[in-house]
Amino acid sequence: MNATLNSNIYKAWAGFVNDGTILEGTIRPEIMESWQRSRGIDPFAKHRHQLPNRMLQAKLVDNVQLISLARPIIRDISEVEGLDFVVLSDQDGYIVDLAGEPQYYELLGLRFSEVDIGTNAIGTALLENKAFEVRGSEHYCHCYHSAYGAAVPVHDIRDRIIGILAVYNFSTALPTGILQTLKLGLKVIQNQINYKSEQSEITHIYHNTCSSIIDFFSDGFFVVDAKDNIINVNQSALNLLGINDRESLIGEFLGNILADDRVVLSNLLSSNPNEFISKFSLRGARGLVPCSLVRRRITKNPDGSQQTVLGFVVEGETKSDQQYVFTGTYGDDSSNFNNLVGHSEKWIEIKKLSIRAARVSSSVLIEGESGTGKELVARAIHDESGLKGPFVAINCGAIPKELLQSELFGYEDGSFTGARKGGGIGKLEMGDGGTVFLDEIGEMPFDMQVNLLRFLQDKMITRIGSSIPKKVDVRIIAATNRKLKTEVSMGRFREDLFYRLNVISIELPPLRERILDIPPITRFFIHTLCSQFKRDVLSISDAAMHLLCAYNWPGNARELRNVIENAIVFAEGNIITEDILPSYLKQYIPVQNVSFSDRKPPEMISSDETVSGLTIEEARKYNQKASAEMERDEIVRLLDEFGGNISNVARHMGAARSTIYRKMKNYKINI
């Protein structure tokens, strides 16, 4: 807006607030209508209706889904040159998320409603239920006359306003076309909201169907979500516990009815087959009920969320004065290092370093691309260490910033809206005596890094809502697919925290640098998956193995496992042949000069063996471009399949959302 025009608007504003004078033709009609609604507000007051911190935390929890869906878009828009900051408000106009320079974060919890501060982009867009832009002196309150804002309303699937997406500058006009950029960002958010709502409905139907199925069993069944809350229970379980009301258990924290300690709870719900509780006790209506676990299965809902199905039977008569708790494992008791398959020189060094790391209690930082086996190495170190406590994993990139502190440190009963009755134990406390694995540590918000650093220094935790610290003895292993040293130099990761975590550094090589390990890893996956599917172990043809060894594997071992699982499912005979492998593998140059059926030991194979006349390394370089093109095609396909939902794309590809955004930017993919 030029200075003359803003001056004319200011004169019109001054006349209006002084005596109600309306200068026709100077002010946009929609602005004048808003001014008239704003009469009665002191235009010179510095009104700041801001929530106290506790109420703000409650707001953030109430809006956690909207925040998690909108945050990646907010961050992307904030990269537009010439913008001060981007904000998200709730349906009442309270700022619940923001991306911009640190000085603007004091706006969190401030209410930008038209009732409070008169004409403004957020409040007026809320009232008008449409995109709105307010420039300079068009703001009703004088203190905002240097501000420029544009806002668009966000709707739920029933077309109700649930928030506002807005951009602001506090001293200069907004960049040209920013409103269109906002609308594009809004479209992505709306697609994700609609997708989530549809998935929620599908999940509801799915749960109803599951209820009908598990009610047929005489064993007791609990279905527990990723937060350890009971989301389904069958009639047999109710009968065993002497409880009549099913709804009284739905939503209840499993730990509240488990009579055992947190280690038992952690092992009961663990995905690690070596952590298996055979016996435990539940709190029934008439006392403790000693139980035996007869089945445990981790499954996924239609929306991709994880759930654990627990089947159990009563050990004997209910007793009110005795507790039956035993711990046990099933399967072999060999070290988890046996699962670190590979004989290449690099991988042998990784195993040696990991074994040395297991013998001390120092923090470990594992760096490597997605799918290289960071959690597998972390679990192996824990198992080899001899620690008696559990292995507790938490993905720092998958939990909204507002909830990460409660996930790590726990919280007391009533500490915020939606807090679980009785409070909740944090992952650090849950891992007492064992190992806490912090995956995607590079995604941890900067302010949370301070809290983690403090914990690493004194090993004390204080739950949210409590003032009583507690000593916790855990070993920290962190992992990231970023170069944390680079993140430190860019100011995105604390240097002091980096050195606290990086006492022992393990860098995992990508699978493309472990060509000689592809055959043994492939056979390991074949053996494991065939056993899981209860079918005879398949062999693999030379031609099929050639394709696997020539491929670039951007998804690393995770992608290889996916390919092998797919091949086992579709194999009709007792051999995996090249014709049932994915078509994109066949675009790569097959190895012709190496036989894998009776090849020499890996340590005897040199890197100059050839792939269609090229050395393997030359074939790698030849295929690099094709790999990038296929990765781009895969991202585009998944974006289409998931309706633009970046979280689902990232989950499917086994990568962080920030990684997908970075690849989309590199590949120039627009939603």
XYZ file of C-alpha atoms in Angstrom:
671
model
C 0.000 0.000 0.000
C 1.487 3.381 -0.978
C 1.936 6.131 1.607
C -0.686 8.461 0.076
C -3.392 5.812 0.091
C -2.584 4.823 3.671
C -2.664 8.494 4.646
C -6.149 8.860 3.144
C -7.304 5.737 4.956
C -5.866 7.091 8.195
C -7.799 10.351 7.748
C -10.974 8.384 7.089
C -10.296 6.273 10.183
C -9.653 9.356 12.344
C -12.921 10.927 11.204
C -14.851 7.749 11.866
C -13.522 7.107 15.384
C -13.927 10.788 16.357
C -17.510 11.444 15.275
C -18.647 8.564 13.061
C -17.943 10.427 9.807
C -17.925 8.138 6.767
C -15.838 9.194 3.739
C -17.467 7.530 0.756
C -15.118 5.929 -1.776
C -12.051 5.929 0.465
C -12.684 2.806 2.523
C -13.536 -0.625 1.162
C -17.192 -1.485 1.978
C -16.268 -4.643 3.917
C -13.820 -2.633 6.055
C -16.447 0.028 6.763
C -18.941 -2.665 7.815
C -16.350 -4.039 10.226
C -15.578 -0.547 11.581
C -19.261 -0.045 12.291
C -19.383 -3.356 14.162
C -16.316 -2.250 16.115
C -17.885 0.958 17.484
C -17.689 0.883 21.249
C -14.150 -0.531 21.346
C -11.523 1.964 22.499
C -9.438 2.422 19.315
C -6.457 3.686 21.316
C -6.384 0.925 23.912
C -3.562 -1.623 23.769
C -5.923 -4.483 24.430
C -4.182 -7.793 24.966
C -6.555 -10.606 25.889
C -3.945 -13.306 26.415
C -4.371 -16.698 28.047
C -2.251 -17.605 31.077
C 0.167 -20.441 30.395
C -1.946 -23.222 31.943
C -5.022 -22.253 29.913
C -2.858 -21.945 26.793
C -1.601 -25.507 27.312
C -5.216 -26.665 27.543
C -6.012 -24.820 24.285
C -3.082 -26.480 22.557
C -4.210 -29.931 23.680
C -7.785 -29.219 22.543
C -6.506 -28.225 19.095
C -3.679 -30.736 18.776
C -5.021 -32.406 15.618
C -5.529 -29.103 13.794
C -2.071 -27.939 14.880
C -0.362 -31.146 13.762
C -2.051 -31.019 10.342
C -1.406 -27.316 9.768
C 2.111 -26.966 11.186
C 4.029 -28.254 8.121
C 2.055 -25.857 5.897
C 2.634 -22.967 8.297
C 6.364 -23.631 8.232
C 6.417 -23.862 4.449
C 4.538 -20.566 4.023
C 6.860 -18.877 6.537
C 9.714 -19.455 4.065
C 8.116 -16.978 1.628
C 10.435 -13.995 1.342
C 9.098 -10.779 2.824
C 6.881 -12.304 5.540
C 7.259 -11.626 9.265
C 5.282 -14.611 10.528
C 2.478 -17.096 9.869
C -0.101 -17.989 12.518
C -2.871 -20.464 13.204
C -5.774 -19.512 15.460
C -8.562 -21.640 16.866
C -12.273 -20.982 16.247
C -12.259 -18.290 18.971
C -9.352 -16.348 17.491
C -6.677 -17.491 19.980
C -3.227 -17.946 18.420
C -2.312 -21.632 18.894
C 0.658 -21.975 16.542
C 3.155 -19.677 14.854
C 6.167 -19.767 12.557
C 8.488 -16.788 12.363
C 11.221 -14.965 14.239
C 11.483 -15.741 18.001
C 10.205 -12.302 19.090
C 6.772 -13.076 17.667
C 6.208 -16.184 19.803
C 4.908 -13.959 22.606
C 1.724 -13.749 20.506
C 0.827 -17.367 21.377
C -2.391 -17.362 23.406
C -3.387 -13.842 22.294
C -6.962 -13.470 21.022
C -7.444 -11.634 17.735
C -11.246 -11.545 17.712
C -13.129 -8.588 16.259
C -14.982 -8.246 19.574
C -11.664 -7.593 21.354
C -9.633 -5.465 18.967
C -12.042 -4.520 16.194
C -11.209 -4.877 12.525
C -8.295 -7.287 11.942
C -7.579 -10.081 9.467
C -8.109 -13.020 11.845
C -11.129 -11.715 13.744
C -12.929 -10.367 10.694
C -12.254 -13.517 8.643
C -13.788 -15.483 11.527
C -16.869 -13.276 11.586
C -17.296 -13.049 7.816
C -16.353 -16.710 7.251
C -14.261 -15.837 4.217
C -10.738 -14.852 3.190
C -9.935 -11.365 4.428
C -7.076 -8.893 4.165
C -6.583 -5.832 6.387
C -3.918 -3.252 5.537
C -2.364 -0.601 7.725
C -4.863 1.977 8.981
C -7.779 -0.244 8.002
C -7.240 -1.870 11.414
C -9.691 -0.419 13.923
C -7.200 -0.231 16.798
C -4.461 2.352 16.347
C -1.727 0.096 17.747
C -2.082 -2.150 14.669
C -1.897 0.602 12.033
C 1.568 -0.483 10.949
C 0.413 -4.093 10.521
C -0.691 -5.900 7.376
C -2.580 -9.175 7.645
C -4.335 -11.727 5.441
C -6.383 -14.653 6.722
C -8.443 -17.607 5.491
C -10.856 -19.714 7.589
C -10.262 -23.456 8.089
C -13.355 -25.691 8.134
C -14.061 -29.196 9.347
C -15.797 -31.824 7.229
C -19.189 -30.386 8.258
C -18.124 -26.915 7.058
C -17.810 -25.484 10.568
C -14.986 -23.013 11.223
C -12.314 -24.645 13.373
C -9.521 -22.117 12.921
C -7.850 -19.392 10.897
C -4.647 -19.542 8.840
C -3.082 -16.077 8.590
C 0.069 -14.184 7.600
C 1.303 -10.879 9.036
C 3.838 -8.136 8.541
C 4.231 -5.508 11.249
C 5.852 -2.744 9.223
C 5.649 -3.434 5.483
C 3.001 -4.507 2.998
C 2.498 -8.219 2.401
C 4.196 -9.842 -0.608
C 2.193 -9.835 -3.831
C 0.027 -12.920 -4.257
C 0.298 -14.011 -0.621
C -3.466 -14.485 -0.309
C -3.344 -17.020 -3.149
C -0.469 -18.797 -1.385
C -2.585 -18.913 1.776
C -5.489 -20.419 -0.139
C -3.222 -23.108 -1.616
C -1.928 -23.961 1.859
C -5.502 -24.017 3.117
C -6.450 -26.489 0.386
C -3.765 -28.913 1.569
C -4.911 -28.591 5.196
C -8.563 -29.093 4.214
C -7.665 -32.212 2.218
C -5.902 -33.645 5.250
C -8.789 -32.749 7.579
C -11.268 -34.436 5.246
C -9.031 -37.485 4.919
C -8.631 -37.751 8.709
C -12.394 -37.452 9.209
C -13.091 -40.166 6.657
C -10.469 -42.407 8.253
C -12.002 -41.755 11.661
C -15.380 -42.931 10.379
C -13.788 -46.024 8.826
C -11.965 -46.706 12.110
C -15.242 -46.386 14.014
C -16.834 -49.022 11.775
C -13.678 -51.133 12.094
C -13.816 -51.026 15.913
C -17.480 -52.009 15.905
C -16.629 -54.985 13.696
C -13.700 -55.934 15.958
C -16.003 -55.799 18.989
C -18.312 -58.318 17.364
C -15.410 -60.641 16.545
C -13.598 -60.652 19.916
C -16.879 -61.194 21.772
C -16.956 -64.697 20.255
C -13.799 -65.682 22.207
C -13.869 -67.194 25.684
C -10.442 -65.673 26.432
C -10.369 -62.141 27.754
C -9.305 -59.502 25.220
C -8.067 -55.928 25.580
C -7.328 -53.705 22.577
C -4.911 -50.941 23.580
C -3.940 -47.863 21.552
C -0.491 -46.308 21.149
C -1.060 -44.216 24.303
C -1.670 -47.399 26.344
C -5.382 -46.598 26.703
C -7.979 -49.376 26.396
C -10.054 -48.814 23.252
C -11.896 -52.131 23.163
C -12.661 -54.980 25.547
C -14.685 -58.149 25.101
C -17.404 -59.594 27.324
C -15.139 -62.394 28.570
C -12.662 -59.849 29.956
C -15.502 -58.028 31.721
C -16.706 -61.314 33.216
C -13.197 -62.277 34.376
C -12.800 -58.914 36.116
C -16.321 -58.868 37.532
C -17.144 -55.608 35.740
C -20.583 -55.015 34.223
C -20.097 -51.706 32.409
C -17.930 -51.965 29.268
C -17.820 -48.177 28.914
C -16.151 -47.844 32.317
C -13.014 -49.420 30.820
C -13.001 -47.701 27.420
C -10.440 -44.907 27.473
C -8.939 -46.136 30.744
C -5.141 -46.240 31.017
C -4.131 -49.918 31.096
C -1.652 -49.184 33.880
C -4.532 -48.160 36.157
C -5.999 -51.677 36.194
C -2.655 -53.495 36.022
C -1.511 -54.419 39.520
C 2.146 -54.633 38.480
C 4.897 -52.064 38.017
C 5.701 -49.987 34.953
C 8.280 -52.488 33.644
C 5.555 -55.126 33.402
C 3.311 -52.650 31.576
C 6.095 -51.711 29.166
C 6.962 -55.340 28.419
C 3.309 -56.334 28.143
C 2.838 -53.857 25.286
C 6.313 -54.144 23.747
C 6.772 -55.076 20.102
C 10.020 -56.826 21.044
C 9.448 -60.618 21.187
C 12.232 -60.846 23.791
C 10.130 -58.727 26.150
C 7.207 -60.995 26.924
C 5.306 -61.084 30.211
C 3.782 -64.533 30.706
C 1.917 -63.688 33.910
C 0.522 -60.531 35.445
C -2.316 -59.379 37.698
C -5.321 -57.154 36.996
C -7.415 -55.191 39.476
C -10.894 -56.733 39.356
C -14.070 -55.703 41.136
C -13.424 -58.321 43.845
C -9.647 -58.068 44.147
C -6.565 -59.025 42.158
C -7.045 -61.369 39.213
C -3.887 -63.385 38.340
C -3.722 -63.787 34.546
C -1.667 -65.512 31.877
C -1.035 -63.806 28.546
C -1.923 -66.225 25.749
C -1.647 -63.960 22.721
C -0.220 -60.569 21.834
C -0.478 -58.973 18.434
C 0.382 -55.470 17.270
C -1.826 -54.324 14.399
C -2.706 -51.118 12.584
C -6.041 -49.361 12.294
C -7.333 -48.198 8.885
C -6.000 -44.720 9.765
C -2.484 -46.116 10.251
C -2.440 -45.797 14.046
C -1.028 -48.695 16.051
C -2.955 -50.870 18.468
C -2.026 -53.887 20.574
C -4.398 -56.827 21.040
C -3.874 -58.746 24.288
C -5.548 -62.105 24.939
C -5.447 -63.538 28.452
C -6.939 -66.180 30.727
C -7.284 -66.386 34.508
C -4.536 -68.389 36.255
C -6.661 -69.529 39.190
C -9.156 -68.261 41.749
C -9.261 -64.522 42.341
C -7.260 -63.527 45.417
C -7.301 -60.191 47.171
C -4.136 -60.633 49.186
C -1.656 -62.112 46.746
C -0.069 -61.026 43.534
C 1.139 -63.401 40.816
C 3.772 -61.714 38.719
C 6.415 -63.464 36.656
C 8.547 -62.265 33.812
C 9.687 -64.399 30.946
C 10.708 -64.462 27.306
C 10.027 -66.651 24.368
C 12.177 -67.497 21.367
C 15.927 -67.914 21.590
C 17.932 -65.904 24.058
C 20.767 -65.096 21.728
C 22.095 -61.587 21.448
C 20.270 -59.154 19.239
C 23.582 -58.622 17.420
C 22.696 -61.793 15.504
C 19.988 -59.719 13.823
C 22.571 -57.218 12.540
C 23.060 -59.226 9.367
C 25.997 -58.498 7.100
C 29.642 -59.344 6.480
C 30.943 -56.256 4.699
C 33.899 -54.489 6.253
C 31.821 -51.425 7.152
C 29.117 -53.473 8.852
C 31.586 -55.568 10.848
C 33.069 -52.320 12.197
C 29.570 -51.129 13.127
C 28.964 -54.323 15.119
C 32.323 -54.062 16.887
C 31.646 -50.439 17.824
C 28.134 -51.313 19.030
C 29.441 -54.112 21.255
C 31.937 -51.691 22.816
C 29.126 -49.171 23.325
C 27.056 -51.816 25.130
C 29.778 -52.244 27.754
C 29.543 -48.650 29.016
C 26.678 -46.374 30.047
C 27.621 -43.370 27.902
C 25.109 -41.715 25.580
C 25.118 -42.913 21.978
C 24.220 -40.988 18.825
C 23.339 -43.119 15.789
C 23.238 -41.309 12.447
C 22.061 -42.779 9.170
C 19.470 -42.573 6.431
C 15.929 -43.781 7.032
C 15.717 -47.568 6.909
C 19.372 -48.279 7.700
C 18.548 -50.020 10.992
C 19.122 -47.353 13.649
C 16.555 -48.762 16.085
C 17.805 -52.300 15.442
C 21.327 -51.248 16.457
C 19.974 -49.376 19.489
C 18.025 -52.454 20.641
C 21.089 -54.644 20.148
C 23.182 -52.307 22.319
C 20.500 -52.363 25.020
C 20.165 -56.161 24.971
C 23.928 -56.636 25.122
C 24.333 -54.087 27.947
C 22.721 -56.312 30.567
C 20.450 -53.525 31.810
C 17.470 -54.938 33.691
C 15.066 -52.152 32.747
C 13.067 -51.917 29.508
C 13.948 -50.547 26.090
C 11.587 -47.596 25.569
C 11.421 -45.924 22.147
C 9.915 -42.536 21.328
C 9.808 -40.828 17.924
C 10.524 -37.141 18.542
C 9.333 -36.216 15.045
C 5.943 -37.923 15.304
C 4.662 -36.157 18.431
C 3.342 -32.568 18.338
C 5.581 -30.077 20.113
C 2.897 -29.311 22.710
C 2.668 -32.953 23.819
C 6.336 -33.945 23.635
C 7.147 -32.698 27.138
C 4.330 -34.727 28.704
C 5.383 -37.786 26.660
C 8.957 -37.535 27.922
C 8.470 -36.324 31.495
C 4.892 -37.402 32.322
C 2.141 -35.374 33.968
C -0.032 -35.282 37.064
C -3.796 -35.740 37.250
C -5.639 -32.595 36.105
C -2.509 -30.818 34.853
C -4.254 -29.891 31.576
C -7.486 -30.459 29.680
C -7.673 -34.031 28.440
C -5.096 -35.268 30.931
C -5.535 -38.937 31.747
C -7.160 -39.634 35.116
C -4.453 -40.429 37.618
C -1.792 -38.740 35.498
C 0.597 -40.357 33.057
C 4.086 -41.765 33.302
C 6.649 -40.288 30.925
C 8.937 -42.317 28.693
C 12.042 -41.314 30.688
C 10.470 -42.556 33.919
C 9.154 -45.668 32.159
C 12.691 -46.473 31.039
C 14.144 -46.326 34.568
C 16.901 -48.907 34.823
C 16.963 -49.400 31.071
C 17.379 -47.517 27.800
C 15.356 -44.706 26.257
C 15.719 -44.508 22.478
C 15.079 -41.009 21.104
C 14.433 -41.516 17.400
C 14.486 -38.538 15.008
C 16.188 -36.410 17.674
C 16.920 -33.826 14.973
C 13.183 -33.068 14.832
C 13.003 -32.147 18.532
C 11.828 -28.509 18.969
C 14.558 -26.122 20.094
C 12.864 -25.227 23.389
C 12.440 -28.919 24.288
C 16.156 -29.467 23.733
C 16.808 -27.353 26.850
C 14.697 -29.691 28.985
C 16.444 -32.782 27.613
C 19.859 -31.207 28.236
C 18.897 -30.488 31.842
C 17.809 -34.100 32.285
C 21.069 -35.422 30.844
C 22.959 -33.248 33.322
C 21.156 -34.216 36.541
C 19.031 -37.297 35.581
C 16.030 -35.743 37.363
C 12.498 -35.544 35.952
C 9.550 -33.454 37.149
C 6.117 -34.332 35.819
C 3.966 -31.545 34.363
C 1.754 -30.222 37.144
C 4.160 -31.392 39.866
C 6.961 -29.670 41.741
C 8.538 -32.864 43.054
C 11.632 -34.013 41.118
C 12.473 -37.689 40.803
C 15.789 -39.373 40.089
C 15.699 -41.602 37.004
C 18.512 -43.890 35.880
C 18.316 -44.387 32.121
C 20.780 -44.768 29.302
C 20.043 -42.476 26.343
C 20.516 -43.598 22.747
C 19.508 -41.019 20.136
C 19.158 -41.415 16.382
C 18.683 -39.112 13.425
C 18.669 -39.164 9.645
C 20.133 -35.662 9.642
C 23.712 -34.521 10.098
C 23.390 -33.050 13.598
C 26.722 -31.244 13.342
C 25.308 -29.367 10.347
C 22.091 -28.664 12.278
C 24.240 -27.178 15.058
C 26.085 -24.904 12.623
C 22.726 -23.779 11.182
C 21.469 -22.896 14.659
C 18.714 -25.528 14.627
C 20.210 -27.826 17.269
C 21.891 -26.935 20.540
C 25.639 -27.456 20.496
C 25.787 -28.376 24.199
C 23.079 -31.022 23.729
C 24.871 -32.373 20.658
C 28.041 -33.018 22.673
C 26.036 -34.598 25.515
C 24.458 -37.058 23.077
C 27.470 -37.622 20.838
C 29.724 -39.320 23.405
C 29.736 -42.460 21.262
C 29.048 -41.820 17.589
C 27.820 -44.561 15.254
C 27.208 -43.728 11.601
C 25.289 -46.391 9.693
C 26.122 -46.702 5.987
C 23.265 -46.830 3.467
C 22.543 -50.176 1.837
C 23.933 -48.939 -1.492
C 27.360 -48.825 0.209
C 26.920 -52.391 1.507
C 26.399 -54.216 -1.783
C 27.999 -57.398 -0.487
C 25.517 -57.511 2.400
C 22.448 -57.527 0.149
C 22.441 -61.338 -0.439
C 22.688 -62.332 3.265
C 20.168 -59.665 4.298
C 17.812 -60.879 1.573
C 18.077 -64.473 2.779
C 17.556 -63.343 6.367
C 14.330 -61.562 5.379
C 13.164 -64.570 3.350
C 13.743 -66.935 6.276
C 12.130 -64.593 8.837
C 9.071 -63.755 6.746
C 8.451 -67.314 5.542
C 8.516 -68.423 9.170
C 6.127 -65.613 10.061
C 3.767 -66.594 7.223
C 4.071 -70.289 8.189
C 5.270 -71.443 4.786
C 8.336 -73.329 3.579
C 11.449 -71.204 3.197
C 11.777 -70.042 -0.410
C 14.941 -69.831 -2.457
C 15.748 -66.965 -4.800
C 16.950 -67.143 -8.391
C 20.244 -65.669 -9.538
C 18.418 -63.274 -11.863
C 16.262 -61.982 -9.010
C 19.286 -61.538 -6.752
C 21.067 -59.706 -9.583
C 18.256 -57.150 -9.695
C 18.367 -56.659 -5.935
C 22.131 -56.119 -5.926
C 22.058 -53.599 -8.767
C 19.293 -51.438 -7.293
C 20.140 -48.232 -5.425
C 17.797 -48.806 -2.419
C 16.900 -45.240 -1.391
C 14.722 -46.767 1.353
C 17.605 -49.003 2.472
C 16.942 -52.276 4.340
C 13.365 -51.260 5.135
C 12.616 -51.011 1.416
C 14.381 -54.332 0.746
C 12.258 -56.031 3.409
C 9.117 -54.604 1.818
C 10.140 -55.964 -1.590
C 10.894 -59.422 -0.159
C 7.612 -59.544 1.765
C 5.732 -58.625 -1.406
C 7.601 -61.310 -3.352
C 6.836 -64.003 -0.753
C 3.152 -63.119 -0.836
C 2.954 -63.408 -4.625
C 5.377 -66.318 -5.142
C 3.414 -69.333 -6.431
C 6.202 -71.903 -6.301
C 9.117 -72.412 -3.952
C 11.416 -69.856 -5.567
C 11.418 -66.069 -5.881
C 11.982 -65.168 -9.522
C 12.638 -61.815 -11.153
C 9.187 -61.675 -12.772
C 7.424 -61.178 -9.405
C 9.751 -58.381 -8.264
C 8.506 -54.773 -8.625
C 8.808 -53.354 -12.120
C 10.981 -50.426 -11.040
C 13.759 -52.846 -10.061
C 13.867 -54.142 -13.623
C 14.791 -50.714 -14.950
C 18.145 -51.204 -13.259
C 21.085 -52.993 -14.879
C 21.148 -56.671 -13.765
C 24.362 -58.273 -12.526
C 25.431 -60.851 -15.110
C 28.899 -61.912 -14.124
C 28.311 -62.942 -10.519
C 26.483 -66.088 -9.374
C 24.976 -65.916 -5.909
C 23.878 -69.537 -5.649
C 27.367 -70.820 -4.859
C 29.420 -67.638 -4.659
C 32.619 -67.289 -2.672
C 32.594 -65.834 0.860
C 31.796 -62.099 1.014
C 35.238 -61.144 2.247
C 36.685 -62.704 -0.944
C 34.610 -60.568 -3.299
C 36.195 -57.405 -4.646
C 34.366 -54.250 -5.651
C 35.490 -54.626 -9.277
C 33.057 -57.468 -10.041
C 30.963 -56.306 -12.917
C 27.385 -55.385 -13.632
C 26.795 -55.761 -17.389
C 30.361 -54.724 -18.153
C 30.451 -51.945 -15.554
C 31.930 -52.219 -12.096
C 29.323 -52.301 -9.368
C 30.366 -48.789 -8.346
C 29.919 -47.554 -11.934
C 26.514 -49.191 -12.036
C 25.634 -47.374 -8.830
C 26.469 -44.014 -10.415
C 24.647 -44.964 -13.608
C 21.517 -45.748 -11.626
C 21.628 -42.685 -9.369
C 19.548 -40.505 -11.676
C 17.016 -43.243 -12.351
C 16.678 -43.814 -8.621
C 15.874 -40.154 -8.024
C 13.287 -40.195 -10.800
C 11.623 -43.285 -9.354
C 11.668 -41.829 -5.863
C 9.965 -38.707 -7.196
C 7.333 -40.818 -8.955
C 6.738 -42.792 -5.752
C 6.235 -39.615 -3.692
C 3.802 -38.234 -6.282
C 1.898 -41.533 -6.306
C 1.640 -41.653 -2.518
C 0.566 -38.007 -2.316
C -2.242 -38.843 -4.687
C -3.125 -42.026 -2.789
C -3.234 -40.297 0.609
C -4.940 -37.100 -0.532
C -1.897 -34.913 0.057
C -1.409 -36.145 3.645
C 2.344 -35.726 4.201
C 2.284 -37.643 7.500
C 0.882 -40.763 5.835
C 3.372 -40.480 2.955
C 6.240 -40.171 5.451
C 4.959 -43.122 7.490
C 4.618 -45.279 4.357
C 8.147 -44.432 3.194
C 9.657 -44.757 6.676
C 10.902 -41.162 6.734
C 10.292 -37.997 8.748
C 7.800 -35.442 7.438
C 10.598 -32.890 7.129
C 12.480 -35.350 4.887
C 9.454 -35.685 2.598
C 9.067 -31.895 2.451
C 12.757 -31.549 1.608
C 12.480 -34.154 -1.161
C 9.321 -32.468 -2.501
C 11.229 -29.201 -2.646
C 14.233 -30.842 -4.339
C 12.015 -32.641 -6.868
C 9.802 -29.541 -7.354
C 6.643 -31.418 -6.351
C 3.668 -29.153 -5.688
C 0.461 -30.344 -4.056
